[in-house]
mmCIF file of C-alpha atoms and ligand atoms in Angstrom:
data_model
loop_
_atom_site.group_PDB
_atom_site.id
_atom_site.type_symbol
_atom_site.label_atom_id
_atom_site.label_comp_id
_atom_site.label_asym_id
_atom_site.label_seq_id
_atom_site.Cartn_x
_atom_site.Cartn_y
_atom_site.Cartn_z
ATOM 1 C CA UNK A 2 10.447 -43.155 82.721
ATOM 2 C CA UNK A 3 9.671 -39.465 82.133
ATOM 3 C CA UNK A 4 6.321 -37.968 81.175
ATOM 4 C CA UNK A 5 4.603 -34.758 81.078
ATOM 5 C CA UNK A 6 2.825 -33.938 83.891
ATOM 6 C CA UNK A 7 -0.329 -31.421 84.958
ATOM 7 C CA UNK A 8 0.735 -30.451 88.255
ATOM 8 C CA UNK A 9 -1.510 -27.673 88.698
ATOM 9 C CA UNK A 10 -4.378 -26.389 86.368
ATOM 10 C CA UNK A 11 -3.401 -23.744 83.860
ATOM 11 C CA UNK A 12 -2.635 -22.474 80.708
ATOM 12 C CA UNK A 13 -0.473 -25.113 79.254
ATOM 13 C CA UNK A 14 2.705 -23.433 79.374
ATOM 14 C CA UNK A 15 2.405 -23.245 83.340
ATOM 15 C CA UNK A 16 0.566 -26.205 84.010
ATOM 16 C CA UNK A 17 2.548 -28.562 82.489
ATOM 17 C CA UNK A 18 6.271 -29.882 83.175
ATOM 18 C CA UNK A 19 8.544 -33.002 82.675
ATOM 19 C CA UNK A 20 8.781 -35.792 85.581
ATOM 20 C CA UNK A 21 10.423 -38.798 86.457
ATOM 21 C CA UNK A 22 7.605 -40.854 87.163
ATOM 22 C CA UNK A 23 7.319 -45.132 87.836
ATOM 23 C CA UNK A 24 6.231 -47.413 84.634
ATOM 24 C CA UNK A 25 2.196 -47.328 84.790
ATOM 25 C CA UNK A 26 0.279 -51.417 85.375
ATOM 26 C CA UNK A 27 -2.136 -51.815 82.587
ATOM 27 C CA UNK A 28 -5.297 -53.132 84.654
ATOM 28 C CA UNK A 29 -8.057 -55.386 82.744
ATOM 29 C CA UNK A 30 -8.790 -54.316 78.856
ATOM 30 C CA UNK A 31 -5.032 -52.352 78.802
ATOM 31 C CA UNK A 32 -2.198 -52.783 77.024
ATOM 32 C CA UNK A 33 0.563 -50.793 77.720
ATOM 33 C CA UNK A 34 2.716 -49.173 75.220
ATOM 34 C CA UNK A 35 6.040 -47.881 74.282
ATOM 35 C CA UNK A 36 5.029 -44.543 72.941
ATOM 36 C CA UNK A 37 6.235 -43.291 69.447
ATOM 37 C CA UNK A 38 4.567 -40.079 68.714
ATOM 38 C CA UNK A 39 1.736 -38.565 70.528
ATOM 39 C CA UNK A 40 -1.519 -36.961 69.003
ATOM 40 C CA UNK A 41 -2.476 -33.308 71.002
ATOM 41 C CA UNK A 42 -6.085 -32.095 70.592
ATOM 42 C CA UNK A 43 -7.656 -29.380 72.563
ATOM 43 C CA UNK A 44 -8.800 -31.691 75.348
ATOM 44 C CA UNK A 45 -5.329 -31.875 76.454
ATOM 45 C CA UNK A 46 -5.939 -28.172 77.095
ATOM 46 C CA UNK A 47 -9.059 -28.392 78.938
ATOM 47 C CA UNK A 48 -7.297 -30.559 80.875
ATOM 48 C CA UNK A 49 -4.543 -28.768 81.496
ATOM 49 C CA UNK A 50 -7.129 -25.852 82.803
ATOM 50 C CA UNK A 51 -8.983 -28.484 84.825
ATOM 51 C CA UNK A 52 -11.883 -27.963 82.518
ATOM 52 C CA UNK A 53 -12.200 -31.344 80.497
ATOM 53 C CA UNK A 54 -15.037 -33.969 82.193
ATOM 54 C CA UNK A 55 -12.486 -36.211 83.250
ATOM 55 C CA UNK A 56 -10.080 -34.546 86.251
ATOM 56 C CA UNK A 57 -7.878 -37.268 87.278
ATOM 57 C CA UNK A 58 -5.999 -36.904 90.166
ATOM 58 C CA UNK A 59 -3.047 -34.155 89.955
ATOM 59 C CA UNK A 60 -0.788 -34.693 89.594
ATOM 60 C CA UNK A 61 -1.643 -36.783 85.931
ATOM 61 C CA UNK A 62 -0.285 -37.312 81.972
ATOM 62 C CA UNK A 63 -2.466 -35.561 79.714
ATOM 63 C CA UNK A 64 -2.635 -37.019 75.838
ATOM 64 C CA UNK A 65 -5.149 -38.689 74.464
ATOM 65 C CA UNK A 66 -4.091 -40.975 71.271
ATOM 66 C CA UNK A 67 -0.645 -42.100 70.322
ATOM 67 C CA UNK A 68 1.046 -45.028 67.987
ATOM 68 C CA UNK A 69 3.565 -47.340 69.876
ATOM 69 C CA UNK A 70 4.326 -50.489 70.319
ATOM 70 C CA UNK A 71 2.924 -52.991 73.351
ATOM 71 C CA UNK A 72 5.384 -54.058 75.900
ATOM 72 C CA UNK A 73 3.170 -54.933 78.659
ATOM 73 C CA UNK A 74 -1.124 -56.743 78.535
ATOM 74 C CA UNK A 75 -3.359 -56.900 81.295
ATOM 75 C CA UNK A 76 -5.810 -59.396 82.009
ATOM 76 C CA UNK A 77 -9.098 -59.925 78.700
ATOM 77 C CA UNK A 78 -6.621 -58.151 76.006
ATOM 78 C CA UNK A 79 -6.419 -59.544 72.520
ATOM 79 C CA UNK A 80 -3.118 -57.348 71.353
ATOM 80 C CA UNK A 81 -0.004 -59.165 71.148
ATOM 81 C CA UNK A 82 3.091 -57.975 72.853
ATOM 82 C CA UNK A 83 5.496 -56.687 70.574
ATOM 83 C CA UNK A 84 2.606 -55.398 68.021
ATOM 84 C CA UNK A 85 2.644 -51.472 66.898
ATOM 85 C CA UNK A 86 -0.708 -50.052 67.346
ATOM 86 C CA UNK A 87 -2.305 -46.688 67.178
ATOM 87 C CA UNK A 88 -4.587 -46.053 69.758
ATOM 88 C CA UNK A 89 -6.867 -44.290 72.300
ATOM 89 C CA UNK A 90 -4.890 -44.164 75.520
ATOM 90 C CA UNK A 91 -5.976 -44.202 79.023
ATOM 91 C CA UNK A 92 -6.049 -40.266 79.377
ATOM 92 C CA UNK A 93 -9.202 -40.251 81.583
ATOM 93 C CA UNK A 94 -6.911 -42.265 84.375
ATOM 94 C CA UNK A 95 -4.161 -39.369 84.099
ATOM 95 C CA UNK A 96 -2.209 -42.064 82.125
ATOM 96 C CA UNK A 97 -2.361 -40.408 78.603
ATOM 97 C CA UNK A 98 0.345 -40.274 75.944
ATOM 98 C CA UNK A 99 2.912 -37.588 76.617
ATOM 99 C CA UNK A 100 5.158 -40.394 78.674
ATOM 100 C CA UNK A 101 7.611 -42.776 77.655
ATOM 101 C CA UNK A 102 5.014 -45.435 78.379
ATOM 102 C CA UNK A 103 1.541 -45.131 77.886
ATOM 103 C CA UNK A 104 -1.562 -47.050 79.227
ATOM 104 C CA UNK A 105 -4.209 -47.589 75.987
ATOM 105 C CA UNK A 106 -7.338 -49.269 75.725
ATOM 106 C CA UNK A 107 -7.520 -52.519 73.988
ATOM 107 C CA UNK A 108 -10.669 -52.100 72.782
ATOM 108 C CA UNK A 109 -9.543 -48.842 70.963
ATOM 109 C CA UNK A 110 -6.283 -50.229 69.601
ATOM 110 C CA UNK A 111 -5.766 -51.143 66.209
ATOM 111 C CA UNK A 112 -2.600 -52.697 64.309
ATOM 112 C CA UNK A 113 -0.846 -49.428 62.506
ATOM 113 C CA UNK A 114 -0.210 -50.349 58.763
ATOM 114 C CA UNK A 115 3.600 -50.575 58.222
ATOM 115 C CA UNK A 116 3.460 -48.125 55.316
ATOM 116 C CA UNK A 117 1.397 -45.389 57.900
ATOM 117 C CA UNK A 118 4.296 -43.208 59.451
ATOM 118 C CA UNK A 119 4.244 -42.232 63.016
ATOM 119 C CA UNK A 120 2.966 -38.751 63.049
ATOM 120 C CA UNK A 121 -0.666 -39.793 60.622
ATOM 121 C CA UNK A 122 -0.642 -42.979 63.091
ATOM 122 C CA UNK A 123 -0.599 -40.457 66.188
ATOM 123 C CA UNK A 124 -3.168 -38.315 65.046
ATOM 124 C CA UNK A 125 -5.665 -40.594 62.773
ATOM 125 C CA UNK A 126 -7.840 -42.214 65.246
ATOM 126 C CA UNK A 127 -9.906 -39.653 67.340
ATOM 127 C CA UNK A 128 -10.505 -37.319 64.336
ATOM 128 C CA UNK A 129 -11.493 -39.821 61.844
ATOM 129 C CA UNK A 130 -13.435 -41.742 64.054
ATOM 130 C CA UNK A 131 -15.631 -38.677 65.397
ATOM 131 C CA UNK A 132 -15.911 -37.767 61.859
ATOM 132 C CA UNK A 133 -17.503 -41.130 60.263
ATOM 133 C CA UNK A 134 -19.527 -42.128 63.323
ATOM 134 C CA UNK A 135 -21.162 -37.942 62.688
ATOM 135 C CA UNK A 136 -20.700 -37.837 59.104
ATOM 136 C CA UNK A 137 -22.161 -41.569 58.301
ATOM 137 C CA UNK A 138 -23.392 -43.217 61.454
ATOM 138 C CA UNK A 139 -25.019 -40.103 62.798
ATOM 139 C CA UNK A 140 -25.726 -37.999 60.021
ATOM 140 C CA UNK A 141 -26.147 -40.209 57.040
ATOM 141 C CA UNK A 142 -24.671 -37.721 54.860
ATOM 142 C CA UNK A 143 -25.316 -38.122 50.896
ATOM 143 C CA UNK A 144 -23.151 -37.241 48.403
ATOM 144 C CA UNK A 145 -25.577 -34.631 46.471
ATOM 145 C CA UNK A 146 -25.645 -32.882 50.128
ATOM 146 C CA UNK A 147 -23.842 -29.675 51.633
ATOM 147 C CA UNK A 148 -21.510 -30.096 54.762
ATOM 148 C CA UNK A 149 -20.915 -26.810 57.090
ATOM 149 C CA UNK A 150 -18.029 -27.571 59.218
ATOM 150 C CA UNK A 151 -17.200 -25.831 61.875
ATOM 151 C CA UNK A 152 -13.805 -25.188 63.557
ATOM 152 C CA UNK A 153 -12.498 -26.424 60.194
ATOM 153 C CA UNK A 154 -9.167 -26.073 60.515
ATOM 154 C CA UNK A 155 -8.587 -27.708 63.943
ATOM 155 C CA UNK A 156 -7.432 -31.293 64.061
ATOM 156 C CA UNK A 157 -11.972 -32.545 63.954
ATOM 157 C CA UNK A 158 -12.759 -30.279 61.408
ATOM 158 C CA UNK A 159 -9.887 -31.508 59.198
ATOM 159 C CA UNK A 160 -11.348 -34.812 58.956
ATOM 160 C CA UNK A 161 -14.404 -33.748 59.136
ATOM 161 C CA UNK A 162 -13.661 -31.799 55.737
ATOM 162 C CA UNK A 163 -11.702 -34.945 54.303
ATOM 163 C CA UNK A 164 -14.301 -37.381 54.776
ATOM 164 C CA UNK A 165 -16.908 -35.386 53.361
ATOM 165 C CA UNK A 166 -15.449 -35.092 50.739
ATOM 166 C CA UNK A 167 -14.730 -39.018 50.151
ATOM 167 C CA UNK A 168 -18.294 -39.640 50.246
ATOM 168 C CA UNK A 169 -19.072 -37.642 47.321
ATOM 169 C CA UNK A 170 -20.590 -33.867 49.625
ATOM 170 C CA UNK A 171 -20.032 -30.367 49.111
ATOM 171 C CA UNK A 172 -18.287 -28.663 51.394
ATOM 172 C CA UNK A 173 -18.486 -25.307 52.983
ATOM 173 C CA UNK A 174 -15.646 -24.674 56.019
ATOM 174 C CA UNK A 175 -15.554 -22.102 58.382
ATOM 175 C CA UNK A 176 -12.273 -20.778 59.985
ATOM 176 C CA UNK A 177 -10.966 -17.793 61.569
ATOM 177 C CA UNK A 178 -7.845 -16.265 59.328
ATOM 178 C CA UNK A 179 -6.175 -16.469 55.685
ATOM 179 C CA UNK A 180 -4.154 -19.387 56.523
ATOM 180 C CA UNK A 181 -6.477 -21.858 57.933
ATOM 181 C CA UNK A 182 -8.927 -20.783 55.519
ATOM 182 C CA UNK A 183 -6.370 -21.872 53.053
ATOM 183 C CA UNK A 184 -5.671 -24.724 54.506
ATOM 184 C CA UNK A 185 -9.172 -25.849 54.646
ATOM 185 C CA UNK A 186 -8.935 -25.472 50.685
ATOM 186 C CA UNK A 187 -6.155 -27.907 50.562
ATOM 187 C CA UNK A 188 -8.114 -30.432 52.912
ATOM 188 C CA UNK A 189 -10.867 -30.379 49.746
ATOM 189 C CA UNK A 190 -13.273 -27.453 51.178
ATOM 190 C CA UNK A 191 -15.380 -26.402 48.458
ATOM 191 C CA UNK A 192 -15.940 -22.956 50.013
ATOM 192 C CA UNK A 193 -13.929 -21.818 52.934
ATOM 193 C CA UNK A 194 -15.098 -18.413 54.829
ATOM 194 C CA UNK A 195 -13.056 -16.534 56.809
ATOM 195 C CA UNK A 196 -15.232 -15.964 60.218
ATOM 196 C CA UNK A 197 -12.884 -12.749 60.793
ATOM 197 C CA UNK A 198 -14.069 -10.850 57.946
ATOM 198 C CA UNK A 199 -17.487 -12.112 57.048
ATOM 199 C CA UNK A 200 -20.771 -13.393 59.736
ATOM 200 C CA UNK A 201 -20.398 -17.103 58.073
ATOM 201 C CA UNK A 202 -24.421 -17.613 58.223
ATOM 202 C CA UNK A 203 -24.828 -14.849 55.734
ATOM 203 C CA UNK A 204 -22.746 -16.235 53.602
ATOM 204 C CA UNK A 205 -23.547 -19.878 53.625
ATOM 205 C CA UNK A 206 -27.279 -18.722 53.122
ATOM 206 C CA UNK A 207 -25.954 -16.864 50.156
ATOM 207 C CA UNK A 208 -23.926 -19.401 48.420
ATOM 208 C CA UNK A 209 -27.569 -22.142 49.183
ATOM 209 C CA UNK A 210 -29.829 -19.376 47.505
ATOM 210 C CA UNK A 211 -31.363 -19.588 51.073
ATOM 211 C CA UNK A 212 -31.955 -23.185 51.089
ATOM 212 C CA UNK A 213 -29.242 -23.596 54.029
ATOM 213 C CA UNK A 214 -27.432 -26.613 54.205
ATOM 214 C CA UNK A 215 -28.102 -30.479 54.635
ATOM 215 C CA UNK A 216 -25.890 -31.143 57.573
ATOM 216 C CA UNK A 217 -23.587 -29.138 59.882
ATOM 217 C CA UNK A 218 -20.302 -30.284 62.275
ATOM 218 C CA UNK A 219 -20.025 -28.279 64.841
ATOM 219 C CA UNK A 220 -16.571 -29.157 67.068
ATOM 220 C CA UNK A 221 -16.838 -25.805 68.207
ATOM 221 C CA UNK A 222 -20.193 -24.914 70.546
ATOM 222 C CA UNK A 223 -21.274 -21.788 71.861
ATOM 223 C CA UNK A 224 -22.730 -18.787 69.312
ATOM 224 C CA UNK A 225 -21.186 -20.437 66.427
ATOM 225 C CA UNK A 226 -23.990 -23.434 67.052
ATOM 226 C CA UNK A 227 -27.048 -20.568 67.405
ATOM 227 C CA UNK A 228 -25.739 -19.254 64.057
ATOM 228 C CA UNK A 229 -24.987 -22.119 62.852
ATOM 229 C CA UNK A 230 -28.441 -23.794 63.236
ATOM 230 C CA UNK A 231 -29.629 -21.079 61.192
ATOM 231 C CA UNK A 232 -28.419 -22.094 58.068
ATOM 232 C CA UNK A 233 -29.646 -25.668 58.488
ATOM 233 C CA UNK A 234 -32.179 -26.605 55.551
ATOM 234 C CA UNK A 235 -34.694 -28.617 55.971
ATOM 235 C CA UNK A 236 -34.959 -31.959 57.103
ATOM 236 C CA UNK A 237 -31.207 -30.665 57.942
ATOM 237 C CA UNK A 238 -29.042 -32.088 60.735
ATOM 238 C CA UNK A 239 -26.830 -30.227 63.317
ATOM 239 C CA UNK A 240 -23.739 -32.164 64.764
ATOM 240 C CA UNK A 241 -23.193 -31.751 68.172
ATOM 241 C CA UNK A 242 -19.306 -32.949 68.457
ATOM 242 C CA UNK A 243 -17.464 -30.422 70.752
ATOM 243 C CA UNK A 244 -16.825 -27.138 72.614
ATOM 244 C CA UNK A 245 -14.033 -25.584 71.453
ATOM 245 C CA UNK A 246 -15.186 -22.244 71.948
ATOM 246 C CA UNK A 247 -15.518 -23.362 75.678
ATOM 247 C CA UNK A 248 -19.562 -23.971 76.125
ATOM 248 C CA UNK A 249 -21.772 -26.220 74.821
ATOM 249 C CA UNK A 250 -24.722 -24.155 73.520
ATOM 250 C CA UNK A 251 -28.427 -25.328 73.240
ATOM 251 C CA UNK A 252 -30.894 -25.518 70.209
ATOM 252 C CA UNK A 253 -34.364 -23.751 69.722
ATOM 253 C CA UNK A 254 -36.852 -26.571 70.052
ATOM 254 C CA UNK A 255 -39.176 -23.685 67.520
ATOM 255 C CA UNK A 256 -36.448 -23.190 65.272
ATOM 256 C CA UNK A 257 -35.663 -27.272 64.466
ATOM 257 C CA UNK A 258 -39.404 -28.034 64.573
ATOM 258 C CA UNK A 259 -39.689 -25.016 61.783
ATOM 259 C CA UNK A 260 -37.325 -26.959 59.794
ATOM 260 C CA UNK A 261 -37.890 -30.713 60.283
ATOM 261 C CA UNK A 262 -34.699 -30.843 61.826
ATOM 262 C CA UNK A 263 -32.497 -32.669 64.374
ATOM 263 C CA UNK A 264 -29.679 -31.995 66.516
ATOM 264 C CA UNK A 265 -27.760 -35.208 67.093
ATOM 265 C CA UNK A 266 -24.790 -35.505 69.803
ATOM 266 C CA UNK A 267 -21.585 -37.345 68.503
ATOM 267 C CA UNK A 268 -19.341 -39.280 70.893
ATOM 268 C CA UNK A 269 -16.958 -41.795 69.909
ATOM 269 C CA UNK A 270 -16.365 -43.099 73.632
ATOM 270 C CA UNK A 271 -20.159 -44.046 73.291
ATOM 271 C CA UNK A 272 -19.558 -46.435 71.015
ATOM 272 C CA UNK A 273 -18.566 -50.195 71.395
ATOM 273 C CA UNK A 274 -16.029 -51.916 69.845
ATOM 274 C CA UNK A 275 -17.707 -54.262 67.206
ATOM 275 C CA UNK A 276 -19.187 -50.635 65.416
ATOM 276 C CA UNK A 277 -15.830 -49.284 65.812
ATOM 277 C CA UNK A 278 -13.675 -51.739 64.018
ATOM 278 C CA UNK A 279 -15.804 -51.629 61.665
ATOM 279 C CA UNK A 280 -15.429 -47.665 61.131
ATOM 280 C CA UNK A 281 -11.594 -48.414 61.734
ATOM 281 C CA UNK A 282 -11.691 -50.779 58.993
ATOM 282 C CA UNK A 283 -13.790 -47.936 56.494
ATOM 283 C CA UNK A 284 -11.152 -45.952 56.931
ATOM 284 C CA UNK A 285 -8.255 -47.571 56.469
ATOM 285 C CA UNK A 286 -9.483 -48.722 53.399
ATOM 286 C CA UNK A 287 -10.820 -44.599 52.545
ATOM 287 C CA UNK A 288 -6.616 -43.876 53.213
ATOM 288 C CA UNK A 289 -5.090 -46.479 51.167
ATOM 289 C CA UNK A 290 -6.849 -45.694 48.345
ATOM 290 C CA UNK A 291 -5.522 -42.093 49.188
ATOM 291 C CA UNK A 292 -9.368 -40.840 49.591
ATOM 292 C CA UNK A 293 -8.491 -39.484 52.920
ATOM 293 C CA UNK A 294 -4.661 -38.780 54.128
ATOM 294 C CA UNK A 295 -3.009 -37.394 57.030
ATOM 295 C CA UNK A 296 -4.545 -34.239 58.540
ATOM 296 C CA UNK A 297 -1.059 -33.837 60.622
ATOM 297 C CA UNK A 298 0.379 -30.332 59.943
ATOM 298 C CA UNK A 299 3.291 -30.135 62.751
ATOM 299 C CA UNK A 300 5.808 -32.891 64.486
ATOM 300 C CA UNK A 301 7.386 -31.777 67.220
ATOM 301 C CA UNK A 302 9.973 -32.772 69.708
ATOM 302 C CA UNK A 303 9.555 -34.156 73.004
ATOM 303 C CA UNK A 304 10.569 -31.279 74.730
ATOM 304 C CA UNK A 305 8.568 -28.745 72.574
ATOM 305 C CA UNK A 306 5.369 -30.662 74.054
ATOM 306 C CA UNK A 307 3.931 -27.602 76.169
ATOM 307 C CA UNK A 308 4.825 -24.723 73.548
ATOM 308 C CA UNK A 309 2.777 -26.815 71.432
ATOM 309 C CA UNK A 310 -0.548 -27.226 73.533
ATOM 310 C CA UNK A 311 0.365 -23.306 74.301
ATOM 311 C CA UNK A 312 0.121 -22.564 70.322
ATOM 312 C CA UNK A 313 -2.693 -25.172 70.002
ATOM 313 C CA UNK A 314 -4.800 -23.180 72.929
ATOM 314 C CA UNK A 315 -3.844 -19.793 71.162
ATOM 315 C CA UNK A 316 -5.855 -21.135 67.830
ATOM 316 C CA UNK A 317 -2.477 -20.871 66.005
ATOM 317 C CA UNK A 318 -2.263 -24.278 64.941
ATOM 318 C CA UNK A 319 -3.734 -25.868 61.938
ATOM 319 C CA UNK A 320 -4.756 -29.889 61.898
ATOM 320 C CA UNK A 321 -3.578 -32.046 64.129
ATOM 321 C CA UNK A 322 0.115 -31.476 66.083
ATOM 322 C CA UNK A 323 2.160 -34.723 66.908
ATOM 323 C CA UNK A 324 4.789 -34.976 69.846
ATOM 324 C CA UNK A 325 7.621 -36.880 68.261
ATOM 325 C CA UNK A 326 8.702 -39.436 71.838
ATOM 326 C CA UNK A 327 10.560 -42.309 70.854
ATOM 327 C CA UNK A 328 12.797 -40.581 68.819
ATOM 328 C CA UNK A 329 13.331 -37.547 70.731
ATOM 329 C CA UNK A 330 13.759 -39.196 73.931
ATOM 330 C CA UNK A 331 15.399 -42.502 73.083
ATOM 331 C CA UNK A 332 17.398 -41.103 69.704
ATOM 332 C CA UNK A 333 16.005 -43.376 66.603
ATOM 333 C CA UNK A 334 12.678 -44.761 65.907
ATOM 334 C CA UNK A 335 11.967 -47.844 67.493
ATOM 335 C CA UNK A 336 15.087 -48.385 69.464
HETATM 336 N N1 LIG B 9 -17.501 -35.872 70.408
HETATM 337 C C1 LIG B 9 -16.352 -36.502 70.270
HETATM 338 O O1 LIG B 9 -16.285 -37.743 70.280
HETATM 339 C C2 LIG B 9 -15.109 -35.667 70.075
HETATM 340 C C3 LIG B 9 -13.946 -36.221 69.541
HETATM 341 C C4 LIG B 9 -12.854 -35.387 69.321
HETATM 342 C C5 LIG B 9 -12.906 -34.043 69.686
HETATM 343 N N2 LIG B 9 -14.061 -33.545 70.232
HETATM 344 C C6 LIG B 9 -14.168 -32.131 70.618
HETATM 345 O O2 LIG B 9 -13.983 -31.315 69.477
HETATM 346 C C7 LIG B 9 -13.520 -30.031 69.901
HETATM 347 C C8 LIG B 9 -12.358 -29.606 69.023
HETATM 348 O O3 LIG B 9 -11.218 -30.371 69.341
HETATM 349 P P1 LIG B 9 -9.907 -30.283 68.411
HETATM 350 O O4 LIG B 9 -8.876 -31.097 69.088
HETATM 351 O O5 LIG B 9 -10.279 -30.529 67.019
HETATM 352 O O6 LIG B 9 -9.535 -28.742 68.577
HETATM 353 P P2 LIG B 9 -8.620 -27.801 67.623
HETATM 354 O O7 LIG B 9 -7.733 -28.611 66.767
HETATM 355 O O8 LIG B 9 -8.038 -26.771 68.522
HETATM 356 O O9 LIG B 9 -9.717 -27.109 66.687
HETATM 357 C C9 LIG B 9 -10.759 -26.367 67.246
HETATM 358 C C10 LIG B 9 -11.100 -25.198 66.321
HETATM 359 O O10 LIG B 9 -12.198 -24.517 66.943
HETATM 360 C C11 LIG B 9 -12.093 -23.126 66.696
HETATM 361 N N3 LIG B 9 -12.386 -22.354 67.925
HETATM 362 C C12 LIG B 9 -13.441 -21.543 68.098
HETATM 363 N N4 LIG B 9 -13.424 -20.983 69.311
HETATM 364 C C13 LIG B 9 -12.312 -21.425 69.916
HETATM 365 C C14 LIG B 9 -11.737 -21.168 71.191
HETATM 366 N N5 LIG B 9 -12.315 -20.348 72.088
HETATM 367 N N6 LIG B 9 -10.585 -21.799 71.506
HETATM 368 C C15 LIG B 9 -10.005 -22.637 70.639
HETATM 369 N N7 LIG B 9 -10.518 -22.926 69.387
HETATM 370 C C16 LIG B 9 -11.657 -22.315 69.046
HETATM 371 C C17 LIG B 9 -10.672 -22.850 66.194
HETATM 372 O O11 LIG B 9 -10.811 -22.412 64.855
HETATM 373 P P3 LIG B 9 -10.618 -20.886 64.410
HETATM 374 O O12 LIG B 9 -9.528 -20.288 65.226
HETATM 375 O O13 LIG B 9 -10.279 -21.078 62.970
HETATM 376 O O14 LIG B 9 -11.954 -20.257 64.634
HETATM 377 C C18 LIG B 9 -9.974 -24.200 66.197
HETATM 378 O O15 LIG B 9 -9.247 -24.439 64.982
HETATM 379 C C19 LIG B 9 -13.201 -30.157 71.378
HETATM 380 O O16 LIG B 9 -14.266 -29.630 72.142
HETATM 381 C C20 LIG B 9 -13.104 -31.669 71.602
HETATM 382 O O17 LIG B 9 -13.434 -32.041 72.925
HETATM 383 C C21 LIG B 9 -15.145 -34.330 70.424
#
């Protein structure tokens, strides 16, 4: 079957290339599955750059969620062959979703509703998970409360921004350029600042009358999380979910203990299944009532897979990109 492959760390464009490569085994807990569209995310760029925590052995298939259909089970799966399911793949193994065939975790696969097309399917899980288990499970967000998110216009933020706005928040979203910010406007942002033209603390300190606001998520790491935890209010509570900007960054023990307020980590492969059907199940139910909808901006073809983690690791993508597979390697949907 063919797959992309790192076979060296780099950029994207250089690191990655297409191989002809034997049908992967699901092991114990996998399913493996006939891939229709592929969800990329900037981890599949870390990885490409050999700077995600997981470094398989090179050289390894990148791509963390997809939505396909299982033609093989290993041993203690529940999924029946045959069934269409979106779901976290086996990335951390070097058996991720830009392939033909992907290995997935039965634990984090979940039927795909008939009516969801391929590209939402592709790119629904990881972003709306991470953003219920920080918006609800971690930071109990109300819905008289103000959201900063951060990195707004990437594929986390997106949901982040979506969600938020399902359960009743205000908004503020922070992105770098007119058309994300615009973007984030059409996602439901109440306020979206333009980090290129304005320092977004002053601003979201101006807009709260220098309250600050109730809860921040912060995909993005580095000085955007010092100025960031800045504008938390009191009793206020600072996502940790990712490092986009390339670091993690650490908090000011003074400045949360000035504030009555908490830093809390967010990280769905923490979680165990029971919790996370149960989020899966929230919302799918949040979509079909249209409260929350697809946050996928861009489906492209199989072999435009590297130009997109290339534009994706440039910051000149919006939402969430899907690789189209089945149909651009096998010629209709399915088949
Ligand atoms: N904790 C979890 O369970 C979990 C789950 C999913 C993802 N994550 C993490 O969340 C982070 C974001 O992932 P994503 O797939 O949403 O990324 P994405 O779609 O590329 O969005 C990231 C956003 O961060 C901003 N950014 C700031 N500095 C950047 C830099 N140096 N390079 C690239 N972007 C930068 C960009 O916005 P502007 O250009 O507008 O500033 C970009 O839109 C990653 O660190 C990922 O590992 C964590």
């Amino acid at each position: 079957m063919r797959a992309w492959q790192i076979q060296r760390y780099a950029e994207p464009l250089e690191a990655l290339s297409q191989a002809e490569v034997p049908l992967p085994d699901p092991g114990p807990g996998e399913l493996r599955l006939r891939v229709e569209a592929a969800g990329l995310g900037l981890p599949d760029v870390f990885m490409c750059r050999g700077q995600y925590a997981f470094r398989p052995e090179l050289p390894f298939t990148p791509g963390q969620e997809v939505v396909g259909r299982v033609t093989a089970a290993g041993a203690e799966t529940e999924t029946d062959l045959g069934s269409r399911v979106m779901a976290v793949t086996a990335f951390f193994r070097g058996l991720g979703g830009l392939a033909e065939e992907a290995l997935a975790l039965d634990a984090a696969a979940y039927p795909a509703p008939a009516e969801m097309d391929a590209a939402t399917a592709a790119g629904f899980v990881i972003p709306y998970h991470t953003a219920y288990l920080g918006l609800v499970t971690r930071g109990r967000l109300q819905p008289d409360e103000t959201l900063l998110v951060l990195g707004a216009a990437g594929g986390t933020g997106a949901a982040a921004i979506q969600l938020a706005k399902a359960l009743g928040a205000r908004v503020i979203a922070v992105a770098g350029g007119e058309a994300k910010v615009e973007a984030c406007r059409e996602w439901g942002a109440d306020l979206a600042i333009d980090h290129e033209r304005a320092s977004f603390a002053e601003v979201v300190m101006d807009e709260t009358r220098g309250l600050g606001v109730n809860c921040i998520y912060d995909p993005v790491g580095g000085s955007a999380f010092a100025a960031a935890l800045e504008c938390l209010a009191s009793e206020g509570r600072l996502l940790a979910v990712g490092y986009a900007s390339g670091a993690w960054s650490d908090a000011s023990t003074q400045a949360l203990v000035r504030r009555n307020a908490s830093v809390l980590g967010v990280f769905v492969g923490a979680y165990t299944k029971p919790l996370l059907d149960e989020v899966h199940s929230a919302l799918l139910d949040l979509w079909r009532r249209g409260a929350i909808r697809s946050i996928v901006t861009r489906s492209v073809d199989w072999s435009d897979a590297a130009k997109a983690l290339h534009e994706l690791s440039l910051r000149r993508t919006s939402g969430k990109t899907v690789v189209r597979v089945v149909e651009s390697v096998h010629g209709a949907p399915n088949a």
